[in-house]
């Protein structure tokens, strides 16, 4: 039989698959390969150690104990205690260009697994997998994880943790023998969800070094695992976290695992981001229109839906140059605070006696789009829906799950509940000119049963189905995925939504870090970034408008502030900033994100460089006071070394607060080569803490 192997190649990475003794083996995931690879298996065939197998074992991708594997298997499950151990053999291997589909069967366990590997031109590897019950009895599936091998030099991992208003804090640590598991059991990806799990070398930085990143494409329960066995082998994997009995496959039924989307980069964490961003931008569903400058009225109004107040806000919004206005929580039946109304998606005549049409017309007449808030998966016990259908909540036995923000979760796996939400939201959309909806999800799922069985998997599929149906019915509708801020940002829902609400924390100083790490995977144009109020509602911190505006520029920009209270000067600055955003969004939303490895902890230097290296816009952000009088210069990597660039500081929303007598000369404009900008840089001014400004670099 001829050897079955496949090399998937991208300019920046490669995946080498080979079938050995019936098992599918990933021989390599990392740097590009070329030339004679015929003897790879012989080259890395292990020696026979003391106290070990008589012959080398090749467990392969299914990681089975029947093939001598002593770690966590890829697939686990049983048929009432039988078929608990598998030995899959490759029965079909189909390789075409950068895509491989492999079928594996175990005729004893009566299971068929299909795996697909696809490597795109940017080096993004998508792994898909499914398992089919080819027997006649039920098969209970416990787990199906996608795994990738890590080389020995990957001795660290980076993942993310957080809470409401402080999402995606990086955690970097050494890999030790054992298994490191990051579980998400919230029934949504969650504030604490790790948007990626990244293996690195100790030297890997933003700009350089190897990184092996994985990101699970799922919005329900999930887990990431990094496993180092006592034989020294290390692997990284992720999958859906299935609750007991959640998936039972009847004869002929299949389970499709969420895809794992992975990137190897030899160009550090920015190389990883560049690959993910290019991959996202290449999707047919990626937003094509320039991202409209948005005013979300939540922090301006909260539940105080007063038409005159809103009109005054719209007037200022129009003057500033806003292109989309969003009416947030509080417009529907009996929703005067967060204790009642969820589930009743009809306009409340108490606050909107003439309905929403007049205010939408007022907004549209000023050339502004209108957006509306929903939280369709939720229900308040104090609602007509709950009074009519208390049985439509996710629950177990006769228990009602503990309340969270006075609400419960509707069981969208129940057709009645699903249709109620679909038809009520759809009716509002059909009756009005609504360009966009912000879809919230403000609590976790616990004790989440559907008709006596665990229901999170079904619920996750249901929300995907609901979003798809809403988009089908309402052509052009954009959806923002919000969940108490950034608790549903993942590659599972991303093809069904057009924007993520990055965090409820609009404090620009906090946002610098939240945005920096959310954009590790998600392209900035998909991340909502708003100018918050002068005194932050979450932290109480007072920040300069220039700091708030500089921070909000690096994403799908907007404002979330009662701008009727802004001073004349602030409104002027908002208008010049809005124009700057419009003039530069094409660049900011298409270029390469660059996070400079600035040598001192007091500042971030980050920006976006055009792929043709003709232009870059950077932000220098002073987070805390400097220690030295003269901090490290600002160096800009990745420009065309021999080209000459004009460099200057720009202040579209006013100047930052400087802590010096004379700012550095270059700020008013100089020219310098790309190599000098990378290696010598320009003098960093001293700013007051929590201040920022922009630097424009343009090929002369
Ligand atoms: C949480 C969201 O993150 C906020 O932006 C806002 O929409 C509130 N919910 C409304 O209740």
XYZ file of C-alpha atoms and ligand atoms in Angstrom:
711
model
C 0.000 0.000 0.000
C 1.391 3.395 -0.910
C 2.261 5.699 1.954
C -0.552 8.041 2.961
C 0.711 11.466 3.918
C -0.062 15.098 3.241
C 1.869 18.301 3.630
C -0.324 21.391 3.994
C 1.763 24.490 3.331
C 1.327 28.215 3.851
C 4.085 30.810 3.495
C 4.336 31.019 7.302
C 3.496 27.505 8.507
C 2.970 23.858 7.654
C 1.112 20.783 8.843
C 2.454 17.318 8.036
C 0.048 14.396 8.405
C 0.969 10.755 7.944
C -0.802 7.438 8.388
C 1.324 4.978 10.383
C 0.052 1.475 11.212
C -3.515 2.628 10.590
C -3.244 5.647 12.905
C -3.285 9.243 11.718
C -0.273 11.146 13.037
C 0.476 14.868 13.014
C 4.221 14.734 12.434
C 4.660 18.492 12.402
C 2.741 21.696 13.055
C 4.977 24.710 12.845
C 7.449 26.373 10.486
C 7.164 25.788 6.711
C 8.686 22.556 5.349
C 9.977 21.656 1.921
C 12.045 19.048 0.072
C 12.459 15.377 0.935
C 10.212 14.429 3.839
C 9.992 10.709 3.109
C 11.980 9.654 6.179
C 10.362 11.898 8.778
C 8.790 8.924 10.521
C 12.151 7.117 10.699
C 13.890 10.296 11.809
C 11.678 10.792 14.830
C 10.948 7.131 15.616
C 11.481 6.901 19.371
C 14.086 4.706 21.041
C 12.960 1.948 23.378
C 13.361 3.275 26.889
C 13.745 1.243 30.052
C 10.474 0.150 31.597
C 8.597 0.762 28.383
C 6.864 -0.841 25.393
C 8.675 -3.664 23.598
C 8.090 -1.821 20.317
C 7.475 1.881 19.683
C 3.809 2.841 19.771
C 2.211 5.427 17.472
C -1.048 6.476 19.107
C -1.778 9.150 16.541
C -4.417 11.785 16.598
C -7.096 9.707 18.309
C -4.796 9.273 21.340
C -6.117 5.838 22.284
C -4.996 3.610 25.114
C -5.371 0.675 22.682
C -2.429 2.194 20.819
C -0.370 2.773 23.948
C -1.374 6.344 24.724
C -1.289 7.293 28.410
C -2.813 10.775 28.260
C -6.296 12.118 27.647
C -7.980 10.554 24.600
C -9.500 12.557 21.763
C -12.826 10.779 21.978
C -14.459 9.241 24.995
C -17.849 7.694 25.488
C -19.559 4.318 25.811
C -22.589 2.164 25.033
C -23.961 1.434 28.503
C -20.438 0.659 29.697
C -19.352 -1.111 26.491
C -17.362 0.313 23.587
C -15.466 2.372 26.157
C -12.086 1.890 24.482
C -11.568 2.379 20.784
C -9.002 1.487 18.156
C -9.686 3.529 15.052
C -8.092 2.667 11.705
C -7.842 5.126 8.855
C -10.178 3.896 6.120
C -10.116 6.887 3.803
C -7.554 9.620 3.249
C -8.392 12.373 0.809
C -5.868 15.121 0.147
C -6.551 18.039 -2.151
C -4.351 21.135 -2.133
C -4.283 22.422 1.452
C -7.188 20.316 2.631
C -7.267 16.786 4.001
C -10.292 14.724 4.985
C -9.654 11.509 6.845
C -12.200 8.870 7.782
C -11.399 6.510 10.634
C -13.519 3.553 11.700
C -13.668 1.259 14.668
C -15.931 -1.630 13.683
C -15.850 -3.086 17.182
C -17.027 0.131 18.865
C -19.184 0.794 15.767
C -18.056 4.375 15.370
C -16.862 6.435 12.441
C -14.840 9.600 12.884
C -14.297 12.142 10.129
C -11.568 14.733 10.497
C -10.870 17.665 8.248
C -7.788 19.879 8.200
C -7.636 23.064 6.190
C -4.683 25.428 6.090
C -5.380 28.809 4.496
C -2.953 31.178 2.785
C -2.452 33.112 6.045
C -1.392 30.027 7.967
C -4.696 29.558 9.786
C -5.425 25.893 10.380
C -9.083 24.920 10.786
C -9.721 21.493 12.264
C -13.182 20.010 12.068
C -14.345 16.661 13.343
C -17.429 14.536 13.723
C -18.298 11.140 15.132
C -21.088 8.944 13.787
C -22.761 6.025 15.486
C -22.646 3.206 12.916
C -23.988 0.663 15.399
C -27.563 -0.080 16.391
C -27.501 0.859 20.094
C -27.175 4.339 21.608
C -23.682 5.757 22.050
C -23.115 8.231 24.917
C -20.476 10.737 23.963
C -18.491 12.261 26.827
C -15.865 14.265 25.001
C -14.391 15.061 21.582
C -11.312 17.272 21.647
C -9.144 18.564 18.806
C -5.486 18.167 19.737
C -2.283 19.476 18.229
C 1.242 18.428 19.162
C 3.640 21.023 20.578
C 7.407 20.924 20.131
C 9.672 20.825 23.174
C 10.681 24.491 22.859
C 7.079 25.522 23.571
C 7.570 25.667 27.321
C 5.014 28.350 28.201
C 1.383 29.120 27.578
C -0.602 32.313 27.467
C -4.321 32.331 28.106
C -6.836 34.880 29.344
C -8.984 35.332 32.425
C -11.393 37.993 33.579
C -14.670 39.157 34.972
C -17.380 41.695 34.142
C -15.708 44.959 33.091
C -12.228 43.436 33.146
C -12.135 40.861 30.382
C -9.125 39.083 28.865
C -6.303 39.553 31.321
C -3.258 37.650 30.070
C -1.868 34.758 32.160
C 1.555 33.538 31.030
C 3.138 30.610 32.778
C 5.455 27.616 32.375
C 4.082 24.318 31.190
C 4.711 21.657 33.835
C 4.048 17.918 33.728
C 0.326 17.377 34.091
C -2.708 18.934 32.486
C -3.658 22.630 32.568
C -7.383 22.989 31.911
C -9.371 26.182 31.289
C -13.041 25.347 31.541
C -15.925 27.566 30.618
C -19.170 26.340 32.194
C -21.306 29.476 31.889
C -23.374 28.330 28.910
C -21.941 31.315 27.028
C -18.282 31.766 26.297
C -18.021 34.157 29.277
C -15.976 37.041 30.671
C -13.432 34.482 31.868
C -13.357 32.616 28.521
C -9.934 32.299 27.008
C -10.294 33.625 23.508
C -7.137 31.696 22.655
C -4.689 29.367 24.290
C -1.210 30.117 22.998
C 1.948 28.066 23.482
C 5.185 30.051 23.326
C 8.868 29.997 24.025
C 10.079 32.101 26.967
C 11.495 34.615 24.448
C 8.324 35.057 22.386
C 7.179 38.683 22.410
C 4.719 40.750 20.374
C 7.221 41.176 17.575
C 9.279 37.993 17.533
C 9.501 34.341 18.469
C 7.425 31.253 17.869
C 3.812 30.957 18.956
C 1.294 28.138 18.519
C -2.208 29.521 19.078
C -5.563 27.746 19.242
C -9.046 29.211 19.448
C -12.205 27.159 19.890
C -15.122 28.185 17.692
C -17.948 27.712 20.205
C -20.146 29.952 22.344
C -21.349 27.330 24.835
C -19.401 25.343 27.419
C -15.844 24.613 26.345
C -12.445 23.631 27.593
C -8.860 24.238 26.582
C -6.193 21.791 27.663
C -2.412 21.777 27.667
C -1.041 18.355 28.517
C 2.526 17.357 29.265
C 2.980 13.647 29.792
C 5.741 11.959 31.735
C 7.271 10.827 28.460
C 7.886 14.528 27.791
C 5.377 14.947 24.969
C 3.279 18.108 25.084
C 0.044 18.895 23.293
C -2.597 21.594 23.189
C -6.273 21.033 22.526
C -9.793 22.303 22.957
C -13.360 21.176 22.529
C -16.896 21.524 23.713
C -17.339 20.687 27.380
C -20.229 18.239 27.354
C -22.370 17.854 30.453
C -23.295 14.343 31.627
C -25.559 12.625 29.113
C -25.787 15.766 26.992
C -25.018 13.956 23.737
C -26.497 10.543 23.078
C -26.132 9.354 19.504
C -28.869 7.022 18.335
C -28.113 4.651 15.451
C -26.954 6.662 12.453
C -26.675 9.967 14.349
C -23.579 12.151 14.351
C -22.032 14.774 16.616
C -20.128 17.594 15.020
C -17.439 19.071 17.250
C -16.848 22.827 17.198
C -13.929 23.712 14.952
C -10.528 24.555 16.360
C -8.917 27.494 14.590
C -5.159 27.588 15.092
C -2.153 29.597 13.999
C 1.565 28.948 14.111
C 3.641 32.096 13.749
C 7.388 32.645 13.898
C 6.715 36.383 14.174
C 5.464 36.583 17.721
C 2.038 37.433 19.046
C 1.509 40.086 16.380
C 2.185 37.419 13.736
C -0.583 35.333 15.328
C -2.993 38.287 15.305
C -2.148 39.168 11.727
C -3.061 35.643 10.632
C -6.354 35.591 12.571
C -7.306 39.061 11.311
C -6.563 38.176 7.678
C -8.532 34.958 8.016
C -11.525 36.857 9.440
C -11.322 39.570 6.793
C -11.344 36.956 4.023
C -14.760 35.564 5.093
C -17.657 36.312 2.779
C -19.686 37.514 5.801
C -17.059 39.964 7.010
C -18.641 43.456 7.125
C -17.882 45.272 3.885
C -19.360 48.730 4.599
C -17.244 51.278 6.442
C -18.075 50.713 10.116
C -20.570 53.449 11.045
C -19.652 55.788 13.863
C -22.084 54.801 16.594
C -23.760 56.515 19.509
C -25.026 54.020 22.050
C -27.405 55.763 24.424
C -27.097 53.326 27.352
C -24.768 55.354 29.561
C -26.562 58.562 28.582
C -30.066 57.353 29.487
C -30.025 53.980 31.210
C -33.754 53.211 31.668
C -34.866 56.829 31.392
C -36.405 56.674 27.917
C -37.565 60.229 27.553
C -38.309 61.284 23.966
C -37.302 64.929 24.435
C -34.040 63.929 26.069
C -33.337 61.502 23.249
C -34.066 64.126 20.591
C -31.632 66.518 22.271
C -29.014 63.789 22.239
C -29.673 63.053 18.565
C -29.281 66.738 17.699
C -25.801 66.799 19.200
C -25.010 63.409 17.638
C -25.865 64.783 14.212
C -23.713 67.844 14.795
C -20.784 65.641 15.811
C -21.145 63.348 12.778
C -22.651 60.183 14.280
C -23.871 57.649 11.670
C -25.760 55.148 13.835
C -27.706 55.582 17.068
C -28.653 52.708 19.338
C -31.592 52.667 21.719
C -30.534 50.281 24.470
C -32.398 48.448 27.216
C -35.735 49.875 28.441
C -37.997 50.334 25.393
C -40.207 47.244 25.768
C -43.165 46.188 27.860
C -42.883 47.107 31.580
C -39.097 47.495 31.383
C -38.644 50.467 33.704
C -35.641 48.880 35.435
C -33.877 45.541 35.257
C -36.464 43.695 37.350
C -39.208 43.181 34.778
C -40.078 42.827 31.133
C -37.514 40.493 29.577
C -39.441 38.108 27.366
C -42.109 40.627 26.264
C -40.623 42.094 23.087
C -43.366 44.613 22.374
C -42.982 48.382 22.538
C -44.102 49.809 25.873
C -46.837 52.421 25.289
C -46.119 53.869 28.733
C -42.833 55.332 27.478
C -43.425 55.229 23.727
C -47.135 56.175 23.354
C -46.677 56.721 19.610
C -44.422 53.728 19.177
C -40.823 53.908 18.001
C -41.557 55.059 14.448
C -41.503 58.831 15.203
C -38.120 58.715 16.946
C -36.706 56.455 14.228
C -37.936 58.953 11.631
C -36.367 61.806 13.600
C -33.066 59.903 13.576
C -33.285 58.794 9.934
C -34.185 62.327 8.810
C -30.794 63.409 10.064
C -29.172 60.711 7.899
C -28.492 58.470 10.887
C -29.253 54.736 11.125
C -31.202 53.300 14.025
C -30.310 50.288 16.151
C -32.236 48.532 18.933
C -31.347 46.366 21.953
C -32.705 42.865 22.659
C -31.913 40.124 25.126
C -33.952 37.354 23.586
C -32.571 34.388 25.496
C -33.741 35.800 28.818
C -36.943 36.168 30.798
C -37.819 38.032 33.995
C -40.177 36.145 36.314
C -42.072 39.461 36.287
C -43.125 39.249 32.638
C -46.205 38.170 30.713
C -44.149 35.468 29.036
C -43.069 33.841 32.288
C -46.559 34.103 33.738
C -47.895 32.266 30.675
C -45.028 29.768 30.249
C -43.008 29.158 33.420
C -42.086 25.781 31.901
C -40.111 27.467 29.099
C -37.043 28.125 31.202
C -33.887 26.011 31.279
C -34.254 24.079 34.508
C -33.858 20.684 36.097
C -36.676 18.755 37.791
C -38.954 21.149 39.632
C -36.115 23.487 40.567
C -35.951 27.094 39.399
C -32.295 28.137 38.924
C -30.988 30.958 41.136
C -31.799 34.413 39.774
C -29.058 36.600 38.297
C -29.941 40.222 37.486
C -33.503 39.174 38.355
C -33.692 36.943 35.285
C -33.838 33.340 34.104
C -32.823 31.729 30.826
C -35.407 30.746 28.249
C -35.018 27.243 26.856
C -34.580 28.039 23.176
C -34.291 24.309 22.554
C -38.043 24.352 23.166
C -39.742 25.158 19.854
C -42.457 27.220 21.567
C -39.928 29.470 23.282
C -37.771 29.701 20.167
C -40.696 30.743 17.988
C -41.933 33.243 20.568
C -38.589 35.059 20.573
C -38.120 34.789 16.824
C -41.601 36.051 15.953
C -41.695 38.897 18.507
C -38.255 40.242 17.593
C -38.931 39.739 13.920
C -42.213 41.641 14.161
C -40.428 44.664 15.690
C -37.800 44.507 12.940
C -40.396 44.197 10.168
C -42.388 47.157 11.435
C -39.442 49.562 11.674
C -36.373 50.732 9.835
C -33.820 49.005 12.052
C -30.336 48.580 10.636
C -28.827 46.816 13.540
C -29.610 45.036 16.779
C -27.532 44.760 19.900
C -28.215 41.275 21.330
C -27.339 40.969 25.001
C -26.945 37.946 27.316
C -26.642 39.098 30.895
C -26.464 35.939 32.958
C -24.867 32.526 33.119
C -26.620 29.210 32.529
C -26.706 26.899 35.557
C -28.744 23.757 36.209
C -29.646 24.285 32.559
C -31.847 21.317 31.717
C -33.990 20.753 28.658
C -36.783 18.242 29.306
C -34.716 16.455 31.932
C -31.415 16.410 30.038
C -28.482 18.827 30.016
C -29.424 21.570 27.574
C -26.441 23.856 26.955
C -25.398 22.257 23.668
C -28.934 22.540 22.330
C -29.236 26.127 23.586
C -25.995 27.125 21.823
C -27.169 25.636 18.569
C -30.532 27.354 18.996
C -29.058 30.854 19.281
C -26.974 30.235 16.173
C -30.164 29.149 14.396
C -32.043 32.198 15.657
C -29.390 34.673 14.496
C -29.239 32.955 11.104
C -33.033 33.122 10.746
C -33.185 36.809 11.744
C -30.503 37.638 9.177
C -32.324 35.611 6.538
C -35.614 37.366 7.182
C -34.179 40.873 7.476
C -31.702 41.440 4.679
C -28.726 43.545 5.669
C -29.488 43.373 9.404
C -26.343 43.701 11.497
C -26.126 41.990 14.881
C -23.874 42.949 17.763
C -22.999 40.159 20.167
C -23.056 41.587 23.671
C -23.128 39.689 26.951
C -22.780 41.986 29.962
C -20.035 43.547 27.879
C -17.615 41.054 26.370
C -18.890 37.695 27.592
C -19.783 36.263 24.173
C -16.812 36.998 21.973
C -15.668 33.848 20.205
C -15.052 32.317 16.801
C -18.235 30.227 17.105
C -20.736 33.068 16.837
C -18.541 35.326 14.722
C -19.959 34.337 11.327
C -23.452 35.276 12.520
C -22.665 38.673 14.006
C -21.084 41.877 12.764
C -19.736 43.385 15.934
C -18.834 42.461 19.503
C -19.361 44.697 22.493
C -15.834 44.438 23.861
C -16.533 45.317 27.487
C -18.945 47.307 29.639
C -15.906 49.118 30.942
C -15.703 52.372 28.989
C -12.829 53.706 31.103
C -10.182 54.283 28.435
C -7.273 53.356 30.672
C -8.806 49.951 31.403
C -9.930 49.631 27.802
C -6.354 49.907 26.537
C -5.579 46.511 27.999
C -8.955 44.914 27.269
C -8.780 45.923 23.592
C -5.092 45.007 23.303
C -5.812 41.386 24.193
C -9.259 40.952 22.650
C -7.671 41.944 19.345
C -5.196 39.080 19.784
C -7.767 37.082 17.813
C -10.591 39.415 16.770
C -9.969 42.037 14.068
C -10.449 45.541 15.562
C -13.225 46.538 13.155
C -15.385 43.877 14.841
C -14.828 45.303 18.326
C -17.054 48.092 19.598
C -14.898 50.856 21.159
C -16.718 53.877 22.574
C -15.721 57.215 24.071
C -17.152 57.012 27.577
C -18.186 59.871 29.883
C -15.627 62.274 31.371
C -16.054 60.573 34.743
C -16.103 56.857 33.999
C -19.281 55.160 35.178
C -17.489 51.917 35.982
C -14.335 53.168 37.698
C -15.230 56.760 38.604
C -11.965 57.839 36.972
C -11.741 61.223 35.225
C -9.959 61.071 31.898
C -9.040 63.637 29.247
C -11.142 63.519 26.083
C -7.944 63.004 24.056
C -7.205 59.782 25.971
C -10.760 58.490 25.567
C -10.876 59.405 21.887
C -7.448 57.923 21.070
C -8.473 54.671 22.729
C -11.864 54.471 20.983
C -10.287 55.046 17.573
C -8.774 51.546 17.425
C -11.911 49.560 16.769
C -15.461 50.042 15.515
C -15.630 53.478 17.062
C -18.494 55.129 18.861
C -19.586 57.292 21.751
C -21.403 56.221 24.903
C -21.806 59.435 26.845
C -24.506 62.026 27.344
C -22.994 64.442 24.847
C -25.633 67.069 25.575
C -23.488 67.669 28.669
C -20.275 68.060 26.654
C -18.787 71.554 26.510
C -18.664 73.553 23.294
C -14.961 72.768 23.020
C -15.528 69.045 23.630
C -18.193 68.945 20.903
C -15.768 70.550 18.481
C -13.164 67.957 19.383
C -15.699 65.158 19.020
C -16.520 66.433 15.531
C -12.861 66.611 14.431
C -12.244 63.172 15.937
C -15.332 61.778 14.150
C -13.983 63.132 10.873
C -10.558 61.651 11.612
C -12.186 58.257 12.223
C -14.097 58.473 8.936
C -10.988 59.552 7.020
C -8.844 56.777 8.474
C -11.163 53.845 9.167
C -10.324 52.157 5.868
C -6.699 52.073 7.009
C -7.417 51.183 10.643
C -9.745 48.347 9.624
C -7.523 46.704 7.051
C -3.900 47.096 8.147
C -1.659 45.023 10.367
C -2.047 45.556 14.104
C 1.326 46.300 15.711
C 1.993 46.151 19.439
C 5.523 47.423 19.954
C 7.629 45.635 22.578
C 8.142 48.906 24.422
C 10.889 48.281 26.983
C 9.245 50.138 29.875
C 6.050 49.233 31.698
C 4.665 52.767 31.932
C 3.456 52.910 28.325
C 1.906 51.102 25.377
C 2.932 51.929 21.840
C 0.545 50.324 19.396
C -0.860 51.014 15.978
C -1.859 49.847 12.536
C 0.490 49.629 9.547
C -0.825 49.368 5.997
C 0.084 46.080 4.295
C 1.830 48.031 1.531
C 3.819 49.914 4.229
C 2.688 53.278 2.857
C 1.188 54.487 6.113
C 0.915 53.805 9.814
C -1.082 55.321 12.652
C 0.239 54.674 16.138
C -0.920 55.602 19.616
C 1.489 56.360 22.418
C -0.331 55.693 25.659
C 1.197 56.647 28.953
C -0.410 54.382 31.530
C 1.507 55.290 34.686
C 4.193 57.852 35.616
C 7.619 57.400 34.048
C 10.557 56.558 36.272
C 13.249 58.173 34.113
C 13.285 61.803 32.996
C 13.786 60.608 29.447
C 11.820 57.448 28.757
C 12.720 54.939 26.006
C 12.348 56.331 22.499
C 9.389 55.356 20.367
C 10.529 52.869 17.709
C 8.265 51.722 14.903
C 9.026 48.247 13.557
C 7.913 46.791 10.254
C 8.038 49.831 7.945
C 9.852 49.873 4.606
C 13.493 50.242 5.765
C 14.703 52.254 2.762
C 11.645 54.471 2.333
C 11.416 57.989 3.740
C 8.453 58.706 5.981
C 6.881 61.908 7.293
C 6.279 61.559 11.013
C 4.162 63.828 13.152
C 1.959 63.837 16.223
C -1.737 64.518 15.618
C -4.456 65.525 18.067
C -7.894 65.094 16.465
C -9.618 65.305 19.849
C -7.346 67.818 21.526
C -3.942 67.615 23.131
C -3.007 65.284 25.966
C -1.788 66.617 29.299
C 1.982 66.956 28.945
C 4.344 66.958 31.932
C 7.173 68.904 30.356
C 8.132 72.403 29.323
C 8.873 71.855 25.643
C 7.616 68.823 23.745
C 10.127 66.927 21.547
C 10.872 68.674 18.226
C 9.754 65.783 16.019
C 6.141 66.090 17.162
C 5.487 68.988 14.815
C 6.821 66.934 11.881
C 10.060 65.428 10.516
C 11.063 62.951 7.856
C 13.011 59.796 8.632
C 13.730 56.451 6.972
C 11.842 53.305 7.920
C 15.085 51.763 9.200
C 15.789 54.774 11.443
C 12.227 54.681 12.741
C 12.695 50.994 13.609
C 16.161 51.221 15.135
C 16.592 54.760 16.491
C 13.032 55.996 16.875
C 11.863 59.354 18.205
C 11.912 60.851 21.685
C 9.030 59.885 23.957
C 7.435 62.891 25.592
C 6.448 62.691 29.231
C 2.706 62.776 29.588
C 0.620 62.798 32.702
C -0.521 59.262 33.523
C -3.557 58.031 31.542
C -2.869 60.262 28.555
C -2.346 59.428 24.918
C -1.832 60.898 21.467
C -1.569 59.697 17.877
C 1.450 59.513 15.604
C 0.962 59.569 11.848
C 3.661 58.015 9.698
C 3.242 58.463 5.949
C 5.543 57.510 3.095
C 6.932 60.814 1.793
C -25.238 44.967 29.495
C -24.590 45.566 28.296
O -23.271 45.179 28.197
C -24.757 47.067 28.341
O -24.061 47.668 27.287
C -26.221 47.392 28.294
O -26.753 46.992 27.063
C -26.936 46.713 29.447
N -26.651 45.298 29.503
C -28.420 46.891 29.329
O -29.104 46.217 30.291
